[in-house]
Amino acid sequence: MTSLARAENLAAEPLAHEHCAVSVETKSGVFGFDCAPGETLLYAGLRHGLTLPHECATGTCGTCRARVMTGEVDVAWEEAPGAARLKRDKGDILLCQTRALGDCVLRVPAEVAEKPARHQIPAYRTGLMENIRRLTSDVISFEVALSTPMEFDAGQFVVVEAPGLQGARAYSMVNFTRSAERIELVVKRKPSGGFGDWLFGPGAEGAEVKVFGPLGRATFHADENKNLLMIAGGSGIAGMMSILASAAESDHFRTRKGYVFFGVRTLADGFYLEEFARRVAEANGNLEVTLALSHEEPSREDHPDHPGVKLAGGMVHEVASRAMAGRYDDLMAYVAGPPPMVDGALRTLITQGGLSPSAIRYDKFG
Ligand SMILES: Cc1cc2nc3c(=O)[nH]c(=O)nc-3n(C[C@H](O)[C@H](O)[C@H](O)COP(=O)(O)OP(=O)(O)OC[C@H]3O[C@@H](n4cnc5c(N)ncnc54)[C@H](O)[C@@H]3O)c2cc1C
Ligand code: FES
């Protein structure tokens, strides 16, 4: 049977129990892959090495838009924010929120390659939640002990499925190590957020989670040999910590500059400050870290307990804009955090810094 799935009859559809053959028509040719029962089309294509378009991999950005040409599919999350502008009557879907119910043909309006140019091909792993640590009143870090080691680039993220929670959540790696047996993640709690509530509750330590990754292109590569500018809001600092660890490993700040702007509300909301102070001390004057306080005017220029860390008042992209004037030469910029903060930073980098899109890498956490 070849028909497009319609939202109203999906609830009654059984999920496929066997692998389905998926064919994707793209601007760069036709590719095929198989999709396991219950697996989303995006994850199935990515784990076969196809560079299907995506950003968040969790239903919010809308980048993974595709059209079902033939075959039946099941939309896992109808209300996904990324689906708001889809032409559903024409068969448009989000690849990251849709599963195949049988063999199908899709059309993806993008160039697709058969292997990512630089990054590892993502895969599924299971993991055990360990060392859950509260860093501030609403920020928790934890480690996931992986079932098999994972190679990833600094700045990448994984998606995590927690027991009893609908859908996956994206979290950026904080640590950086080759063939990682454990990954460190950090979560800023969102009011009434499903994952945050679970993580801050009693059942998370020792729980088994499902992990898919690595994903993401906001990555650091020492051989690009650039000065580094990092602008992060809240838990957006996660991937920057991984980039700093990777840069330290390659002794990047011996010859290159680094500027980190970390936005939080008040002094009490800052975290990873000891690590920052240590990184600054190790970088021979080539690394500057500024904690930008949006809801408090700092009474001094550096942190009272961590003197290597500078303090400034204002929104983080405005603080970065003031401090970076005239210093945008030969750099790669990284931005991560809540979407309005990321948009503000991107405007600054393009209009004030004159940076081209190829010199900016970002993740929107929403
Ligand atoms: C690339 C990227 C990296 C990120 N890295 C971090 C990080 O390092 N630290 C951090 O704190 N946050 C990070 N985030 C944000 C994070 O993924 C979560 O959105 C945030 O933690 C809130 O999750 P929650 O479950 O508490 O809130 P909720 O409001 O319950 O869920 C938020 C997100 O979960 C998914 N979701 C919710 N309900 C469903 C459903 N029924 N079916 C399918 N999916 C659903 C959606 O993506 C939704 O936006 C990142 C986001 C992205 C896109
Ligand atoms: S990648 Fe599917 S909505 Fe973002």
CSV table of C-alpha atoms and ligand atoms in Angstrom, one decimal:
chain,number,residue,atom,x,y,z
A,1,MET,CA,0.0,0.0,0.0
A,2,THR,CA,1.3,3.4,-0.8
A,3,SER,CA,-0.3,6.3,1.0
A,4,LEU,CA,0.8,9.3,2.9
A,5,ALA,CA,0.2,9.0,6.7
A,6,ARG,CA,-2.4,11.5,8.0
A,7,ALA,CA,-2.1,12.9,11.5
A,8,GLU,CA,-5.7,11.8,12.4
A,9,ASN,CA,-5.2,8.1,11.7
A,10,LEU,CA,-1.7,7.7,13.1
A,11,ALA,CA,-2.7,6.9,16.6
A,12,ALA,CA,-4.4,3.7,15.4
A,13,GLU,CA,-1.4,2.6,13.3
A,14,PRO,CA,0.8,-0.2,14.7
A,15,LEU,CA,4.5,0.5,14.7
A,16,ALA,CA,6.5,-1.5,12.2
A,17,HIS,CA,8.0,-4.7,13.7
A,18,GLU,CA,10.6,-5.3,11.0
A,19,HIS,CA,13.3,-3.2,9.4
A,20,CYS,CA,11.9,-0.9,6.6
A,21,ALA,CA,13.8,0.1,3.5
A,22,VAL,CA,13.9,3.8,3.1
A,23,SER,CA,14.9,5.6,-0.1
A,24,VAL,CA,15.7,9.3,-0.1
A,25,GLU,CA,15.7,11.5,-3.1
A,26,THR,CA,18.0,14.5,-2.6
A,27,LYS,CA,19.7,17.3,-4.6
A,28,SER,CA,22.8,15.1,-4.9
A,29,GLY,CA,21.2,11.8,-5.8
A,30,VAL,CA,19.1,9.0,-4.4
A,31,PHE,CA,20.3,7.1,-1.2
A,32,GLY,CA,18.9,4.1,0.6
A,33,PHE,CA,19.1,2.9,4.2
A,34,ASP,CA,17.2,0.6,6.5
A,35,CYS,CA,15.3,1.8,9.5
A,36,ALA,CA,14.9,-0.3,12.6
A,37,PRO,CA,11.6,-0.8,14.3
A,38,GLY,CA,10.7,2.3,16.4
A,39,GLU,CA,13.7,4.3,15.1
A,40,THR,CA,13.3,7.8,13.7
A,41,LEU,CA,14.1,8.4,10.0
A,42,LEU,CA,16.8,11.0,10.9
A,43,TYR,CA,18.7,8.8,13.3
A,44,ALA,CA,18.5,5.8,10.9
A,45,GLY,CA,19.9,7.9,8.0
A,46,LEU,CA,22.6,9.4,10.1
A,47,ARG,CA,23.8,6.1,11.5
A,48,HIS,CA,24.2,4.9,7.9
A,49,GLY,CA,26.5,7.9,7.4
A,50,LEU,CA,24.2,10.0,5.3
A,51,THR,CA,24.5,13.8,6.1
A,52,LEU,CA,20.7,14.4,6.3
A,53,PRO,CA,20.0,18.0,7.2
A,54,HIS,CA,19.4,18.6,10.9
A,55,GLU,CA,20.4,20.9,13.8
A,56,CYS,CA,18.7,20.1,17.1
A,57,ALA,CA,17.8,16.4,16.3
A,58,THR,CA,14.9,16.8,18.9
A,59,GLY,CA,12.0,18.5,17.1
A,60,THR,CA,12.5,22.2,17.7
A,61,CYS,CA,14.4,23.7,14.8
A,62,GLY,CA,12.6,22.4,11.7
A,63,THR,CA,15.8,21.9,9.7
A,64,CYS,CA,15.1,18.2,9.0
A,65,ARG,CA,12.1,18.8,6.9
A,66,ALA,CA,11.3,16.1,4.3
A,67,ARG,CA,8.3,15.0,2.1
A,68,VAL,CA,6.9,11.5,2.1
A,69,MET,CA,6.5,10.5,-1.5
A,70,THR,CA,5.2,7.0,-1.0
A,71,GLY,CA,4.8,4.7,2.1
A,72,GLU,CA,3.4,5.1,5.5
A,73,VAL,CA,5.0,6.8,8.5
A,74,ASP,CA,4.2,7.5,12.1
A,75,VAL,CA,4.7,11.0,13.6
A,76,ALA,CA,6.0,10.6,17.1
A,77,TRP,CA,5.5,14.2,18.4
A,78,GLU,CA,2.7,16.1,16.5
A,79,GLU,CA,3.2,19.3,18.6
A,80,ALA,CA,6.9,19.5,17.9
A,81,PRO,CA,7.7,23.3,17.5
A,82,GLY,CA,9.8,22.6,14.4
A,83,ALA,CA,6.7,21.2,12.7
A,84,ALA,CA,4.8,24.5,12.9
A,85,ARG,CA,5.5,25.6,9.3
A,86,LEU,CA,5.3,22.2,7.6
A,87,LYS,CA,2.9,21.6,4.7
A,88,ARG,CA,1.4,18.5,6.3
A,89,ASP,CA,-1.3,18.1,3.6
A,90,LYS,CA,1.5,17.7,1.1
A,91,GLY,CA,3.2,15.0,3.3
A,92,ASP,CA,5.8,17.1,4.9
A,93,ILE,CA,7.4,15.7,8.1
A,94,LEU,CA,10.3,16.2,10.4
A,95,LEU,CA,12.8,13.4,10.0
A,96,CYS,CA,13.7,13.5,13.6
A,97,GLN,CA,10.1,13.0,14.8
A,98,THR,CA,8.9,10.4,12.3
A,99,ARG,CA,9.2,6.6,12.1
A,100,ALA,CA,8.6,4.4,9.1
A,101,LEU,CA,5.7,2.0,9.2
A,102,GLY,CA,6.8,0.2,6.0
A,103,ASP,CA,9.1,0.7,3.1
A,104,CYS,CA,9.0,4.4,2.0
A,105,VAL,CA,10.4,7.0,-0.4
A,106,LEU,CA,11.2,10.4,0.9
A,107,ARG,CA,12.3,13.7,-0.7
A,108,VAL,CA,14.8,15.9,1.1
A,109,PRO,CA,15.4,19.4,-0.4
A,110,ALA,CA,19.1,19.5,0.3
A,111,GLU,CA,22.5,18.3,-0.8
A,112,VAL,CA,23.4,15.1,1.0
A,113,ALA,CA,26.7,13.1,1.2
A,114,GLU,CA,27.3,9.5,2.0
A,115,LYS,CA,29.8,10.2,4.8
A,116,PRO,CA,30.3,13.2,7.1
A,117,ALA,CA,33.4,15.1,5.9
A,118,ARG,CA,35.1,15.5,9.4
A,119,HIS,CA,32.9,14.0,12.0
A,120,GLN,CA,32.3,10.5,13.4
A,121,ILE,CA,29.2,8.6,12.2
A,122,PRO,CA,26.7,8.6,15.1
A,123,ALA,CA,25.6,5.3,16.8
A,124,TYR,CA,23.3,4.1,19.6
A,125,ARG,CA,24.7,3.3,23.0
A,126,THR,CA,23.3,2.7,26.4
A,127,GLY,CA,24.7,4.5,29.4
A,128,LEU,CA,24.5,4.6,33.2
A,129,MET,CA,23.9,7.9,35.0
A,130,GLU,CA,26.7,8.5,37.5
A,131,ASN,CA,28.2,11.2,39.7
A,132,ILE,CA,25.2,13.6,39.6
A,133,ARG,CA,26.4,16.8,41.2
A,134,ARG,CA,24.5,20.0,41.8
A,135,LEU,CA,26.6,23.0,40.6
A,136,THR,CA,24.1,25.8,41.4
A,137,SER,CA,20.5,25.9,42.6
A,138,ASP,CA,19.3,25.0,39.1
A,139,VAL,CA,22.4,23.5,37.3
A,140,ILE,CA,23.4,19.8,37.6
A,141,SER,CA,26.3,18.0,36.0
A,142,PHE,CA,26.5,14.2,35.6
A,143,GLU,CA,28.4,11.6,33.8
A,144,VAL,CA,27.2,8.8,31.6
A,145,ALA,CA,29.2,5.6,31.6
A,146,LEU,CA,28.9,4.4,28.0
A,147,SER,CA,28.3,0.8,26.9
A,148,THR,CA,31.0,1.3,24.2
A,149,PRO,CA,33.6,4.1,23.9
A,150,MET,CA,32.7,7.1,21.7
A,151,GLU,CA,34.9,9.3,19.6
A,152,PHE,CA,33.7,12.8,19.3
A,153,ASP,CA,34.9,16.3,18.4
A,154,ALA,CA,35.0,19.1,21.0
A,155,GLY,CA,31.7,21.0,20.7
A,156,GLN,CA,29.5,18.1,19.7
A,157,PHE,CA,26.4,16.8,21.5
A,158,VAL,CA,24.4,13.6,22.1
A,159,VAL,CA,20.7,13.0,22.4
A,160,VAL,CA,19.7,11.2,25.6
A,161,GLU,CA,16.5,9.2,26.2
A,162,ALA,CA,15.6,8.9,29.9
A,163,PRO,CA,13.3,6.1,31.2
A,164,GLY,CA,9.6,7.0,31.1
A,165,LEU,CA,10.2,10.3,29.3
A,166,GLN,CA,8.7,10.9,25.8
A,167,GLY,CA,11.4,11.9,23.2
A,168,ALA,CA,15.1,12.6,23.4
A,169,ARG,CA,16.9,15.7,24.8
A,170,ALA,CA,20.1,17.1,23.3
A,171,TYR,CA,23.1,17.7,25.6
A,172,SER,CA,26.6,18.9,24.7
A,173,MET,CA,29.7,17.1,26.0
A,174,VAL,CA,31.6,19.1,28.7
A,175,ASN,CA,34.7,16.8,28.7
A,176,PHE,CA,37.0,16.0,25.8
A,177,THR,CA,38.9,12.8,25.5
A,178,ARG,CA,39.8,10.3,22.8
A,179,SER,CA,37.6,7.2,22.7
A,180,ALA,CA,35.5,8.4,25.7
A,181,GLU,CA,34.2,5.7,28.0
A,182,ARG,CA,32.4,8.4,30.0
A,183,ILE,CA,30.9,11.6,28.9
A,184,GLU,CA,30.2,14.6,31.2
A,185,LEU,CA,27.0,16.6,30.6
A,186,VAL,CA,25.5,19.6,32.3
A,187,VAL,CA,21.8,20.6,32.5
A,188,LYS,CA,20.3,23.9,33.5
A,189,ARG,CA,16.8,23.1,34.8
A,190,LYS,CA,13.9,24.5,32.9
A,191,PRO,CA,10.7,25.2,34.8
A,192,SER,CA,8.4,22.1,34.5
A,193,GLY,CA,10.9,20.5,32.1
A,194,GLY,CA,10.6,16.7,31.8
A,195,PHE,CA,14.4,15.8,31.8
A,196,GLY,CA,15.2,18.5,34.4
A,197,ASP,CA,12.5,17.3,36.8
A,198,TRP,CA,13.7,13.7,36.4
A,199,LEU,CA,17.4,14.6,36.8
A,200,PHE,CA,16.7,16.7,39.9
A,201,GLY,CA,14.5,13.9,41.4
A,202,PRO,CA,15.5,10.8,43.3
A,203,GLY,CA,15.6,8.2,40.5
A,204,ALA,CA,18.3,9.4,38.1
A,205,GLU,CA,21.6,8.2,39.8
A,206,GLY,CA,22.4,4.7,38.4
A,207,ALA,CA,19.5,4.8,35.9
A,208,GLU,CA,20.1,3.4,32.4
A,209,VAL,CA,19.6,5.9,29.5
A,210,LYS,CA,19.8,5.5,25.7
A,211,VAL,CA,22.4,7.7,24.0
A,212,PHE,CA,22.6,8.6,20.3
A,213,GLY,CA,25.5,10.5,18.9
A,214,PRO,CA,27.9,12.2,18.4
A,215,LEU,CA,26.0,15.0,16.6
A,216,GLY,CA,26.6,18.7,15.8
A,217,ARG,CA,28.9,20.8,13.7
A,218,ALA,CA,29.9,23.5,16.2
A,219,THR,CA,33.2,21.9,16.6
A,220,PHE,CA,36.8,22.8,17.3
A,221,HIS,CA,39.7,21.6,15.2
A,222,ALA,CA,43.2,22.6,16.3
A,223,ASP,CA,44.5,22.3,12.7
A,224,GLU,CA,42.3,25.2,11.7
A,225,ASN,CA,44.7,27.3,13.8
A,226,LYS,CA,42.4,30.2,14.6
A,227,ASN,CA,41.9,32.6,17.6
A,228,LEU,CA,38.8,31.4,19.5
A,229,LEU,CA,35.8,33.5,20.5
A,230,MET,CA,33.2,31.7,22.6
A,231,ILE,CA,29.9,33.3,23.7
A,232,ALA,CA,27.7,31.1,25.9
A,233,GLY,CA,24.5,31.6,27.8
A,234,GLY,CA,23.8,29.4,30.9
A,235,SER,CA,24.4,25.7,30.1
A,236,GLY,CA,25.6,26.8,26.6
A,237,ILE,CA,29.0,26.8,28.3
A,238,ALA,CA,29.0,22.9,28.1
A,239,GLY,CA,30.5,22.6,24.6
A,240,MET,CA,32.9,25.5,25.3
A,241,MET,CA,34.4,23.5,28.2
A,242,SER,CA,35.0,20.6,25.8
A,243,ILE,CA,36.6,23.0,23.3
A,244,LEU,CA,38.9,24.5,26.0
A,245,ALA,CA,39.9,21.0,27.1
A,246,SER,CA,40.7,20.1,23.5
A,247,ALA,CA,42.6,23.4,22.9
A,248,ALA,CA,44.6,22.8,26.1
A,249,GLU,CA,45.5,19.3,24.9
A,250,SER,CA,46.9,20.7,21.6
A,251,ASP,CA,48.6,23.7,23.4
A,252,HIS,CA,46.5,26.0,21.2
A,253,PHE,CA,46.9,29.0,23.5
A,254,ARG,CA,50.7,29.0,23.2
A,255,THR,CA,50.3,30.9,19.9
A,256,ARG,CA,46.6,31.7,19.6
A,257,LYS,CA,44.2,33.9,21.6
A,258,GLY,CA,41.0,32.8,23.3
A,259,TYR,CA,38.1,34.9,24.5
A,260,VAL,CA,35.3,33.3,26.5
A,261,PHE,CA,32.1,35.2,27.5
A,262,PHE,CA,29.9,33.3,29.8
A,263,GLY,CA,26.4,34.8,30.5
A,264,VAL,CA,24.5,34.1,33.8
A,265,ARG,CA,22.0,36.1,35.8
A,266,THR,CA,24.0,36.8,39.0
A,267,LEU,CA,27.4,36.0,40.6
A,268,ALA,CA,25.8,33.0,42.4
A,269,ASP,CA,24.7,31.5,39.1
A,270,GLY,CA,28.3,31.1,37.8
A,271,PHE,CA,29.8,27.6,37.6
A,272,TYR,CA,33.0,25.9,36.3
A,273,LEU,CA,34.8,28.9,37.7
A,274,GLU,CA,37.7,26.9,39.2
A,275,GLU,CA,38.3,25.3,35.8
A,276,PHE,CA,38.2,28.6,34.1
A,277,ALA,CA,40.7,30.1,36.5
A,278,ARG,CA,43.0,27.1,36.0
A,279,ARG,CA,42.8,27.4,32.2
A,280,VAL,CA,43.5,31.1,32.3
A,281,ALA,CA,46.6,30.5,34.5
A,282,GLU,CA,47.8,27.8,32.1
A,283,ALA,CA,47.4,29.9,29.0
A,284,ASN,CA,50.2,32.5,29.5
A,285,GLY,CA,48.0,35.5,29.1
A,286,ASN,CA,46.5,34.3,25.9
A,287,LEU,CA,43.1,33.3,27.4
A,288,GLU,CA,40.5,35.8,28.8
A,289,VAL,CA,37.3,34.6,30.5
A,290,THR,CA,34.6,37.0,31.4
A,291,LEU,CA,31.5,36.2,33.5
A,292,ALA,CA,28.7,38.5,32.2
A,293,LEU,CA,26.0,39.1,34.8
A,294,SER,CA,22.7,40.1,33.3
A,295,HIS,CA,20.8,40.8,36.5
A,296,GLU,CA,23.5,42.3,38.8
A,297,GLU,CA,26.1,45.0,38.4
A,298,PRO,CA,29.4,43.6,39.6
A,299,SER,CA,31.1,45.6,42.3
A,300,ARG,CA,34.6,44.7,41.1
A,301,GLU,CA,36.4,43.8,37.9
A,302,ASP,CA,37.4,40.2,38.7
A,303,HIS,CA,35.8,37.3,40.6
A,304,PRO,CA,36.3,37.6,44.4
A,305,ASP,CA,37.2,33.8,44.7
A,306,HIS,CA,38.6,33.2,41.2
A,307,PRO,CA,40.7,36.2,40.3
A,308,GLY,CA,41.5,34.9,36.8
A,309,VAL,CA,37.9,35.3,35.8
A,310,LYS,CA,36.8,38.9,34.9
A,311,LEU,CA,33.3,40.2,35.7
A,312,ALA,CA,31.1,42.5,33.7
A,313,GLY,CA,27.5,43.6,33.8
A,314,GLY,CA,25.0,43.2,31.0
A,315,MET,CA,23.7,40.7,28.5
A,316,VAL,CA,26.5,38.4,27.4
A,317,HIS,CA,26.4,39.3,23.7
A,318,GLU,CA,26.5,43.0,24.6
A,319,VAL,CA,29.4,42.4,27.0
A,320,ALA,CA,31.2,40.5,24.2
A,321,SER,CA,30.5,43.2,21.7
A,322,ARG,CA,32.0,45.9,24.0
A,323,ALA,CA,35.1,43.8,24.8
A,324,MET,CA,35.8,42.5,21.3
A,325,ALA,CA,35.7,45.8,19.3
A,326,GLY,CA,38.8,45.7,17.1
A,327,ARG,CA,39.8,42.2,18.0
A,328,TYR,CA,38.0,40.0,15.5
A,329,ASP,CA,41.1,39.1,13.4
A,330,ASP,CA,41.6,35.6,12.2
A,331,LEU,CA,39.1,33.9,14.6
A,332,MET,CA,36.5,31.2,14.8
A,333,ALA,CA,33.5,32.1,16.8
A,334,TYR,CA,31.4,29.6,18.8
A,335,VAL,CA,28.0,30.5,20.2
A,336,ALA,CA,25.6,28.4,22.3
A,337,GLY,CA,22.6,28.9,24.6
A,338,PRO,CA,19.0,30.1,24.5
A,339,PRO,CA,17.8,31.1,21.0
A,340,PRO,CA,17.4,34.9,21.7
A,341,MET,CA,20.9,35.1,23.2
A,342,VAL,CA,22.3,33.2,20.2
A,343,ASP,CA,20.5,35.4,17.7
A,344,GLY,CA,21.8,38.5,19.5
A,345,ALA,CA,25.4,37.2,19.4
A,346,LEU,CA,25.1,36.2,15.7
A,347,ARG,CA,24.0,39.8,14.9
A,348,THR,CA,27.0,41.2,16.8
A,349,LEU,CA,29.4,38.9,15.1
A,350,ILE,CA,28.2,39.7,11.6
A,351,THR,CA,27.5,43.4,11.9
A,352,GLN,CA,30.2,44.5,14.4
A,353,GLY,CA,32.8,41.8,13.8
A,354,GLY,CA,32.3,41.5,10.0
A,355,LEU,CA,32.6,37.7,10.4
A,356,SER,CA,31.5,35.5,7.5
A,357,PRO,CA,29.1,32.6,8.2
A,358,SER,CA,32.0,30.1,7.8
A,359,ALA,CA,33.7,31.7,10.8
A,360,ILE,CA,30.7,31.2,13.1
A,361,ARG,CA,29.5,27.9,14.6
A,362,TYR,CA,26.5,27.8,16.9
A,363,ASP,CA,24.0,25.6,18.7
A,364,LYS,CA,20.5,27.0,19.7
A,365,PHE,CA,19.3,25.3,22.8
A,366,GLY,CA,15.6,25.5,22.1
B,1,LIG,C1,22.2,21.1,20.1
B,1,LIG,C2,21.6,21.3,21.5
B,1,LIG,C3,22.4,21.1,22.6
B,1,LIG,C4,21.9,21.3,23.9
B,1,LIG,N1,22.8,21.2,25.0
B,1,LIG,C5,22.3,21.4,26.2
B,1,LIG,C6,23.2,21.4,27.3
B,1,LIG,O1,24.4,21.0,27.2
B,1,LIG,N2,22.7,21.7,28.6
B,1,LIG,C7,21.3,22.0,28.7
B,1,LIG,O2,20.9,22.2,29.9
B,1,LIG,N3,20.5,22.1,27.7
B,1,LIG,C8,20.9,21.8,26.4
B,1,LIG,N4,20.1,21.8,25.4
B,1,LIG,C9,18.6,22.0,25.7
B,1,LIG,C10,18.0,20.6,26.1
B,1,LIG,O3,18.1,19.7,25.0
B,1,LIG,C11,16.6,20.6,26.6
B,1,LIG,O4,15.8,21.3,25.7
B,1,LIG,C12,16.5,21.2,28.0
B,1,LIG,O5,17.3,20.6,28.9
B,1,LIG,C13,15.0,21.2,28.5
B,1,LIG,O6,14.7,19.8,28.6
B,1,LIG,P1,13.5,19.4,29.6
B,1,LIG,O7,13.2,18.0,29.3
B,1,LIG,O8,13.8,19.7,31.0
B,1,LIG,O9,12.3,20.3,29.1
B,1,LIG,P2,11.0,19.9,28.2
B,1,LIG,O10,10.2,21.2,28.0
B,1,LIG,O11,10.2,18.8,28.9
B,1,LIG,O12,11.6,19.4,26.9
B,1,LIG,C14,12.4,20.2,26.1
B,1,LIG,C15,12.8,19.5,24.8
B,1,LIG,O13,12.6,18.1,24.8
B,1,LIG,C16,12.0,17.6,23.6
B,1,LIG,N5,10.7,17.0,23.9
B,1,LIG,C17,9.8,17.5,24.8
B,1,LIG,N6,8.6,16.7,24.8
B,1,LIG,C18,8.8,15.8,23.8
B,1,LIG,C19,7.9,14.8,23.2
B,1,LIG,N7,6.7,14.6,23.7
B,1,LIG,N8,8.4,14.1,22.2
B,1,LIG,C20,9.7,14.3,21.7
B,1,LIG,N9,10.5,15.3,22.2
B,1,LIG,C21,10.1,16.0,23.2
B,1,LIG,C22,12.0,18.7,22.7
B,1,LIG,O14,13.2,18.8,22.0
B,1,LIG,C23,11.8,19.9,23.7
B,1,LIG,O15,12.2,21.1,23.1
B,1,LIG,C24,20.5,21.6,24.1
B,1,LIG,C25,19.7,21.7,23.0
B,1,LIG,C26,20.2,21.6,21.7
B,1,LIG,C27,19.3,21.7,20.5
B,2,FES,S1,16.6,18.5,13.5
B,2,FES,FE1,14.5,17.9,13.4
B,2,FES,S2,13.5,19.6,14.1
B,2,FES,FE2,15.6,20.1,14.5
